[in-house]
PDB file of C-alpha atoms in Angstrom:
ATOM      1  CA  UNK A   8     101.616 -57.268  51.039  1.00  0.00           C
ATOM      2  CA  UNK A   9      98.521 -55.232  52.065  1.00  0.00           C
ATOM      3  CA  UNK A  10      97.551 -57.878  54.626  1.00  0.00           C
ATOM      4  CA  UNK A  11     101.172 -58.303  56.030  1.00  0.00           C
ATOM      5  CA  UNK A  12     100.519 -54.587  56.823  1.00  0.00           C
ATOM      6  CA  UNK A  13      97.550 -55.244  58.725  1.00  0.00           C
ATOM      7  CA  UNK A  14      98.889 -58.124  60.543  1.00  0.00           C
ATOM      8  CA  UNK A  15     101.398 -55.877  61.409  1.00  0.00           C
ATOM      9  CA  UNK A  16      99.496 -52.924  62.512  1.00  0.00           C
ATOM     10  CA  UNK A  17      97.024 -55.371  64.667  1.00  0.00           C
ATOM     11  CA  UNK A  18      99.797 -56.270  66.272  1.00  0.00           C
ATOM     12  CA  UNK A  19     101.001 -52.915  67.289  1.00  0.00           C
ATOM     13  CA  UNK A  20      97.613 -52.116  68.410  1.00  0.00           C
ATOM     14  CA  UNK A  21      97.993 -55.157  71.089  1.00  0.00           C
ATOM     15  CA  UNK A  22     101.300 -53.894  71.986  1.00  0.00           C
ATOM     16  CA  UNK A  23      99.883 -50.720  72.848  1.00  0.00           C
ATOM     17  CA  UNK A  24      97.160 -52.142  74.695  1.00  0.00           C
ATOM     18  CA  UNK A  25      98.824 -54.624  76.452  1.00  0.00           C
ATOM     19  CA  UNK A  26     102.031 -52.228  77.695  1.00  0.00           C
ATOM     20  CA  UNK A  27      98.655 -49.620  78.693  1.00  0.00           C
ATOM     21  CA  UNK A  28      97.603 -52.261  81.064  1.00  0.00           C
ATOM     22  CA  UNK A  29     100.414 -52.433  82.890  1.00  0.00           C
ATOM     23  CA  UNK A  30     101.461 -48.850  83.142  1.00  0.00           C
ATOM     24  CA  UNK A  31      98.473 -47.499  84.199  1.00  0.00           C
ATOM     25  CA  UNK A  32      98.798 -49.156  87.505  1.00  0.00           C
ATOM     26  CA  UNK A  33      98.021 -46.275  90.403  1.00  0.00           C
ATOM     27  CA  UNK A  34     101.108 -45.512  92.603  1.00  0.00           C
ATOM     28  CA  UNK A  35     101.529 -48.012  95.321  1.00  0.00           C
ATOM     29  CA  UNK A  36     102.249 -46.758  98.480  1.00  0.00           C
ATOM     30  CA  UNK A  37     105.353 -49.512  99.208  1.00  0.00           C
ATOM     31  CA  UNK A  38     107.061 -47.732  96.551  1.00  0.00           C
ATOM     32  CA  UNK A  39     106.925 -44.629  98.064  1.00  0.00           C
ATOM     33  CA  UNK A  40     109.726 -43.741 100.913  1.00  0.00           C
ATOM     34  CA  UNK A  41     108.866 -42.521 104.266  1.00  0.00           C
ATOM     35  CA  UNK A  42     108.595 -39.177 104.894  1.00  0.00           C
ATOM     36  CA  UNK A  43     106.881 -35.748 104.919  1.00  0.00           C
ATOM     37  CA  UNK A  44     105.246 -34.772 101.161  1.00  0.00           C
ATOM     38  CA  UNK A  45     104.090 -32.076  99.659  1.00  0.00           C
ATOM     39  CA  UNK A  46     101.627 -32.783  96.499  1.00  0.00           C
ATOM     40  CA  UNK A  47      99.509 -30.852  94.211  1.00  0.00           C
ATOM     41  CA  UNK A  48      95.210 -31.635  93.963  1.00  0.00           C
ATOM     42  CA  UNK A  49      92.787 -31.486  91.285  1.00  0.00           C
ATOM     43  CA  UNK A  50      89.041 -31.083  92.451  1.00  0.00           C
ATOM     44  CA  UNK A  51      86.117 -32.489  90.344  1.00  0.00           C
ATOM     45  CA  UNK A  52      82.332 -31.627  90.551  1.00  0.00           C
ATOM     46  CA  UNK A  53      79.621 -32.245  88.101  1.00  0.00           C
ATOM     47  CA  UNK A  54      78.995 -28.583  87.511  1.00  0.00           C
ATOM     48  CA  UNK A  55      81.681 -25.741  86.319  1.00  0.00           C
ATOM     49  CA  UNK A  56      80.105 -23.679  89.574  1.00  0.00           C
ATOM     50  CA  UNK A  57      80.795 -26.377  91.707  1.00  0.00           C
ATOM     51  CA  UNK A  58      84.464 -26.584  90.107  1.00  0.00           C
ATOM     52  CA  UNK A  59      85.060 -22.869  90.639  1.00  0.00           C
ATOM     53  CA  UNK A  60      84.029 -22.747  94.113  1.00  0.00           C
ATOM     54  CA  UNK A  61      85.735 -26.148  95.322  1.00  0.00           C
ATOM     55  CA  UNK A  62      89.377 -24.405  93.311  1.00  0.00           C
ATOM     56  CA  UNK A  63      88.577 -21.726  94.863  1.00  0.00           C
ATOM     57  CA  UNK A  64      87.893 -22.718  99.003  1.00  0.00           C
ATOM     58  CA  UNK A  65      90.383 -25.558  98.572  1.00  0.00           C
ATOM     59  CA  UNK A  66      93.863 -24.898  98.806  1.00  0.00           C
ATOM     60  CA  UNK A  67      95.969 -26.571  95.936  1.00  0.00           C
ATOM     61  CA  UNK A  68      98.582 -27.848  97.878  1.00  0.00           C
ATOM     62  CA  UNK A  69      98.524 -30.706 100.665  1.00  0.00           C
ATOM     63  CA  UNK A  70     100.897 -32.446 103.124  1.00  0.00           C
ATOM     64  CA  UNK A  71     101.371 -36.011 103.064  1.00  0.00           C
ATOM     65  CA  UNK A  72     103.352 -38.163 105.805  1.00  0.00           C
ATOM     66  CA  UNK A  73     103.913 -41.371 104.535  1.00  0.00           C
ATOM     67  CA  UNK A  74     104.887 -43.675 107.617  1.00  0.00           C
ATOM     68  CA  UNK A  75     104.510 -47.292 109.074  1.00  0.00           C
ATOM     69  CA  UNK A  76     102.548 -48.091 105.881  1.00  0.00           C
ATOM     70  CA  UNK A  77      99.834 -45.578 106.387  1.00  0.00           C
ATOM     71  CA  UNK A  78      99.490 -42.101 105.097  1.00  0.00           C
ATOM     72  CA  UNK A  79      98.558 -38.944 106.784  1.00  0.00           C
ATOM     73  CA  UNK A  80      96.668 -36.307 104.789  1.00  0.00           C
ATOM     74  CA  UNK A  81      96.781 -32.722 106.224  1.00  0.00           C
ATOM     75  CA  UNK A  82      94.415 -30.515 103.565  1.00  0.00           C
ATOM     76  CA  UNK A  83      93.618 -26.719 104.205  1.00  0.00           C
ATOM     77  CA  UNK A  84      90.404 -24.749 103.277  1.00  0.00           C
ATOM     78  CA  UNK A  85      90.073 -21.393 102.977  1.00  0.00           C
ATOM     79  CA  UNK A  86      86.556 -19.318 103.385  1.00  0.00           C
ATOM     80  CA  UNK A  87      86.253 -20.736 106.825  1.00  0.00           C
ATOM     81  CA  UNK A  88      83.901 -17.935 107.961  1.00  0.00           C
ATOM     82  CA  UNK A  89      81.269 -19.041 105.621  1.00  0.00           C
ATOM     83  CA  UNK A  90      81.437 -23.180 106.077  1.00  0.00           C
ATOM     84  CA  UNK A  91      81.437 -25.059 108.533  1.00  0.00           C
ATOM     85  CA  UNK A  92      80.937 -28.874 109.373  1.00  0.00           C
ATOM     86  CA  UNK A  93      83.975 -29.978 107.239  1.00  0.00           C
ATOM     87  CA  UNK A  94      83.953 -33.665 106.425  1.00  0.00           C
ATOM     88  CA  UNK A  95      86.039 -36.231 104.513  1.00  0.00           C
ATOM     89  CA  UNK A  96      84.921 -38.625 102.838  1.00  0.00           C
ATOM     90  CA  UNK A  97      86.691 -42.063 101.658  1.00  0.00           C
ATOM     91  CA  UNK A  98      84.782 -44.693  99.437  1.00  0.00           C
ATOM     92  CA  UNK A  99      81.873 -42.780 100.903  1.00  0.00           C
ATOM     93  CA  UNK A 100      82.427 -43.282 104.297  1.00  0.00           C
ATOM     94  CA  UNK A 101      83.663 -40.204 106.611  1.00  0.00           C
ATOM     95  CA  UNK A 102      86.652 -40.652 108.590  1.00  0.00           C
ATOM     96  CA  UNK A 103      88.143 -38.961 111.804  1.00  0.00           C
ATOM     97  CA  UNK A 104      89.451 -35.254 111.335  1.00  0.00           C
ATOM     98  CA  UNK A 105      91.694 -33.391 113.313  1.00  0.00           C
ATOM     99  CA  UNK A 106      92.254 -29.773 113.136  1.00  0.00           C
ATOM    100  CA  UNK A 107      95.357 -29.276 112.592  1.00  0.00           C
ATOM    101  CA  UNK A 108      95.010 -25.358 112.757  1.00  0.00           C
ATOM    102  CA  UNK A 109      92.262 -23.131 112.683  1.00  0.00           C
ATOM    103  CA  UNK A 110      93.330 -19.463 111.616  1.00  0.00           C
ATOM    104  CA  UNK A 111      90.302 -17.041 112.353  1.00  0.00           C
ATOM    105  CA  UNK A 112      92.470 -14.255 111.275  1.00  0.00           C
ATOM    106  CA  UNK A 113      92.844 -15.494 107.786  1.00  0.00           C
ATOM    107  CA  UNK A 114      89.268 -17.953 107.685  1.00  0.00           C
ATOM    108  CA  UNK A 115      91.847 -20.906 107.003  1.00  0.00           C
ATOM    109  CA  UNK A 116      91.113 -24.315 108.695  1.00  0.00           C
ATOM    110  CA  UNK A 117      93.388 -27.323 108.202  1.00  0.00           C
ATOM    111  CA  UNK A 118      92.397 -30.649 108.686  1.00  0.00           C
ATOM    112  CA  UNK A 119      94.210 -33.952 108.756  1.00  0.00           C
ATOM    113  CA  UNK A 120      93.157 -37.366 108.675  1.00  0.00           C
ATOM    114  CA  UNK A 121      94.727 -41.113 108.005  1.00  0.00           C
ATOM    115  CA  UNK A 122      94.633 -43.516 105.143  1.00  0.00           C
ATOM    116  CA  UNK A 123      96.002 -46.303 103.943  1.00  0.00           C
ATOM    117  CA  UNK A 124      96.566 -45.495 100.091  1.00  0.00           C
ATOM    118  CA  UNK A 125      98.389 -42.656  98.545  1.00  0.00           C
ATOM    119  CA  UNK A 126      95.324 -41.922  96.189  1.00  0.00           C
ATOM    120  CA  UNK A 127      92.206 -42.434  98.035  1.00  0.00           C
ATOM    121  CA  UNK A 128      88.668 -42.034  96.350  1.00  0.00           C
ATOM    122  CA  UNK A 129      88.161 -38.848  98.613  1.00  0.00           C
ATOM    123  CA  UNK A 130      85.197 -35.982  98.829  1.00  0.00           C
ATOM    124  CA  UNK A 131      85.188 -32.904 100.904  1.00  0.00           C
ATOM    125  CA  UNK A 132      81.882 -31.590 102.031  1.00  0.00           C
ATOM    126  CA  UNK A 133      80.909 -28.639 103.981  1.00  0.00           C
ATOM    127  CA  UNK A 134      78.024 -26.662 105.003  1.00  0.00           C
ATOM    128  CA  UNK A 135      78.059 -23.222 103.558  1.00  0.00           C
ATOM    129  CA  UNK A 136      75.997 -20.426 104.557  1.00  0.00           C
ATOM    130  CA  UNK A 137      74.692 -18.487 102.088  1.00  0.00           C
ATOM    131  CA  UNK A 138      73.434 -21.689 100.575  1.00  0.00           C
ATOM    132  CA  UNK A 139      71.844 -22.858 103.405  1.00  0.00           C
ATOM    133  CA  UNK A 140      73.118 -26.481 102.552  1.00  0.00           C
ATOM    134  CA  UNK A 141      76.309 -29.113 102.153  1.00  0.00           C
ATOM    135  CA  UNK A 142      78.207 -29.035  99.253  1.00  0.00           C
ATOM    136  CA  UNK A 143      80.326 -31.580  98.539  1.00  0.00           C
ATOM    137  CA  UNK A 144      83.128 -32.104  95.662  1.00  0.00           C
ATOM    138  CA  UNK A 145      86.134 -34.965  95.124  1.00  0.00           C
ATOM    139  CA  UNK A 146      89.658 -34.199  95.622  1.00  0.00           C
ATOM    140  CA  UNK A 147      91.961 -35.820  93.346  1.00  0.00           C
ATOM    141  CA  UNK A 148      95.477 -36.332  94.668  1.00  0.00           C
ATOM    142  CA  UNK A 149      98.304 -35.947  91.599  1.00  0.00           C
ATOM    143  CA  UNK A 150     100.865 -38.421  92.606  1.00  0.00           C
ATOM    144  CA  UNK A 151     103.160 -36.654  89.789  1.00  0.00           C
ATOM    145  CA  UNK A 152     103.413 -33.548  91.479  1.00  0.00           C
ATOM    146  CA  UNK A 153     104.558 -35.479  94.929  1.00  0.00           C
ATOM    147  CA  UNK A 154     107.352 -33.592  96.234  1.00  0.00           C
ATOM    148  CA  UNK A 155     109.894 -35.038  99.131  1.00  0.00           C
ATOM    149  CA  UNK A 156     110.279 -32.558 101.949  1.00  0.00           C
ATOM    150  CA  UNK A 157     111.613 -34.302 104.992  1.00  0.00           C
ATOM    151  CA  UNK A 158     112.778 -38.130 104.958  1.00  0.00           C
ATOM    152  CA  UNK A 159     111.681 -40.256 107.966  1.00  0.00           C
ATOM    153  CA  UNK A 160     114.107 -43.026 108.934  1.00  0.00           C
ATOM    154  CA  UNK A 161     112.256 -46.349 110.075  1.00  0.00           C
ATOM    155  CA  UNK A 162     113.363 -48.778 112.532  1.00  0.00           C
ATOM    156  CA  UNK A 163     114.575 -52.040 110.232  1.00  0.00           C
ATOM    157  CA  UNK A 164     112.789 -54.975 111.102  1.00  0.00           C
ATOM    158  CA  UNK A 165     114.652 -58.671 111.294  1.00  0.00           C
ATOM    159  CA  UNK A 166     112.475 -60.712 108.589  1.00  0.00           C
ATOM    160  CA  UNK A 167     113.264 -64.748 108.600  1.00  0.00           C
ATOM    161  CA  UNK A 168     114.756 -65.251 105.058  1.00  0.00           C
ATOM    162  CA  UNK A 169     111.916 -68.118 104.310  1.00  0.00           C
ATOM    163  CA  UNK A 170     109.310 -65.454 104.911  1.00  0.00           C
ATOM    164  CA  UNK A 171     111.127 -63.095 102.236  1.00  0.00           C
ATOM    165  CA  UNK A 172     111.583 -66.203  99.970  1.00  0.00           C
ATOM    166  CA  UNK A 173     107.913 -67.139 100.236  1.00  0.00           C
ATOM    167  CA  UNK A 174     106.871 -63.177  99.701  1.00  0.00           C
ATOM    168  CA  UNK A 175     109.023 -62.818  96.454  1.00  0.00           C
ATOM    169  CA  UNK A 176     107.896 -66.294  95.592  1.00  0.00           C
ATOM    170  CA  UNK A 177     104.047 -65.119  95.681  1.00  0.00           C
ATOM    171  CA  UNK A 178     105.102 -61.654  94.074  1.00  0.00           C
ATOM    172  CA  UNK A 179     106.914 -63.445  91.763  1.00  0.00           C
ATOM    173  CA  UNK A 180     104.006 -65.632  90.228  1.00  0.00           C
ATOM    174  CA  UNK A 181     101.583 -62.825  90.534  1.00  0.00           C
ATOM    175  CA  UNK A 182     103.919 -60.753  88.117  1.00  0.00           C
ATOM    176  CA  UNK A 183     103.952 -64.201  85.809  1.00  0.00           C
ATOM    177  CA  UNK A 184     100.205 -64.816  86.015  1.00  0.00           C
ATOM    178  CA  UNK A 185      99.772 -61.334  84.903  1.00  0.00           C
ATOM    179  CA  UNK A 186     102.233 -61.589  82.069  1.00  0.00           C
ATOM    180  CA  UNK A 187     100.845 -64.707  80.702  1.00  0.00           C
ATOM    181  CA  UNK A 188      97.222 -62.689  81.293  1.00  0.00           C
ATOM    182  CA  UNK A 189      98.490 -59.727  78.652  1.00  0.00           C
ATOM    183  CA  UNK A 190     100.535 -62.122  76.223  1.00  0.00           C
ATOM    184  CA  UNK A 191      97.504 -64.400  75.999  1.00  0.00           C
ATOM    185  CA  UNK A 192      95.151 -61.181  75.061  1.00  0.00           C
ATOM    186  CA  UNK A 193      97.658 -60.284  73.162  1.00  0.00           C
ATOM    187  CA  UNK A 194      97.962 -63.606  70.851  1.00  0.00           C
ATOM    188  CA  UNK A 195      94.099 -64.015  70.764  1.00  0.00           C
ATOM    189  CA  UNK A 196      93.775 -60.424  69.021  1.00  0.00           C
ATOM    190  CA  UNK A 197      96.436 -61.255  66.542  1.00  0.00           C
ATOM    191  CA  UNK A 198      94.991 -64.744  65.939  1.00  0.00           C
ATOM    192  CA  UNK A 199      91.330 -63.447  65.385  1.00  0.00           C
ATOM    193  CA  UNK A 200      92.414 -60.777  63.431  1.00  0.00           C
ATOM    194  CA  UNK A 201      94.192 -62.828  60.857  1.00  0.00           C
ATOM    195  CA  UNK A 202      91.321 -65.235  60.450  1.00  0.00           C
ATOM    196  CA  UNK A 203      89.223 -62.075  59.445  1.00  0.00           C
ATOM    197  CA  UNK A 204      92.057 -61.196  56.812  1.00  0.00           C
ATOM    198  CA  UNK A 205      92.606 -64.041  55.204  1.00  0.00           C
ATOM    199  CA  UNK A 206      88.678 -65.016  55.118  1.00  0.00           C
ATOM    200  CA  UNK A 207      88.682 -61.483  53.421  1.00  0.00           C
ATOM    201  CA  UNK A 208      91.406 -62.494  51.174  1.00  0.00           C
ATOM    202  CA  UNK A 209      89.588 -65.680  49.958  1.00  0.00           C
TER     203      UNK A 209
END
């Protein structure tokens, strides 16, 4: 009976595993709608320092328009009177900014730039003053927090029904090939595992 049980429990381990896989996923941006976002950020740096000072120059919220397949970040900073030389960074290359609005007043600067995911491997880096150097920490966008402000209607575009067959075709074999992936993991675990058992039981 003991060794049912740990058939059983292997088994639920590959479950586990296997429904992990395919939830983790990161959000894709086709199953997002168009429109104007507002979403929530997480900063990481390899010191706590660092982590204070990027929470506390970086402003928690940012605006996302989603549009035509591409996504356009608008982030704000605050302590502008101390930095300056703001850059973004994606996959470690910098990309075009534009300043959205520069407050002098308030030493807020916002800056917006384009991408083509909704969760880009992104760094902010600025030169700060009283350090007399760039410091530079990642911005992590939390796709859970995105919140729908303004919908943007797209023009519809005529598609030729044998390009949408052929596209659901290909999506449709990808989702197979990836099924058949998991289950096959999923059957080699069990298999192994039961060897091991009943070589113990013997």
């Amino acid at each position: 009976m003991k060794y049912i049980k740990s058939i059983l429990s292997v088994m639920l381990v590959t479950v586990f595993i296997i429904t992990s896989g395919i939830n983790s996923s990161a959000l894709e941006l086709s199953e997002v709608e168009s429109g104007i976002y507002e979403v929530q950020n997480d900063v990481n740096h390899e010191s706590e320092i660092g982590m204070s000072m990027a929470r506390s120059y970086l402003d928690p919220t940012m605006k996302l328009e989603i549009k035509g397949g591409k996504v356009y970040y608008t982030i704000k900073f605050s302590g502008a009177n101390y930095m300056k030389d703001h850059k973004i960074s994606i996959n470690g290359e910098n990309v075009n900014l534009d300043i959205i609005n520069e407050d002098n007043e308030n030493h807020t600067i916002e800056l917006g730039f384009e991408t083509d995911t909704i969760e880009p491997d992104m760094k902010a880096s600025m030169y700060v003053d009283a350090m007399g150097r760039d410091v530079e920490f990642g911005i992590i966008t939390k796709t859970d927090t995105l919140n729908l402000i303004e919908k943007i209607e797209e023009p519809k575009e005529e598609v030729v029904e044998e390009e949408v067959d052929s596209t659901v075709e290909a999506v449709t074999d990808t989702n197979n090939n990836n099924t058949i992936l998991y289950v096959g993991i999923g059957v080699v675990v069990v298999l192994v595992a039961a060897f091991f058992i009943m070589k113990a039981k013997k």
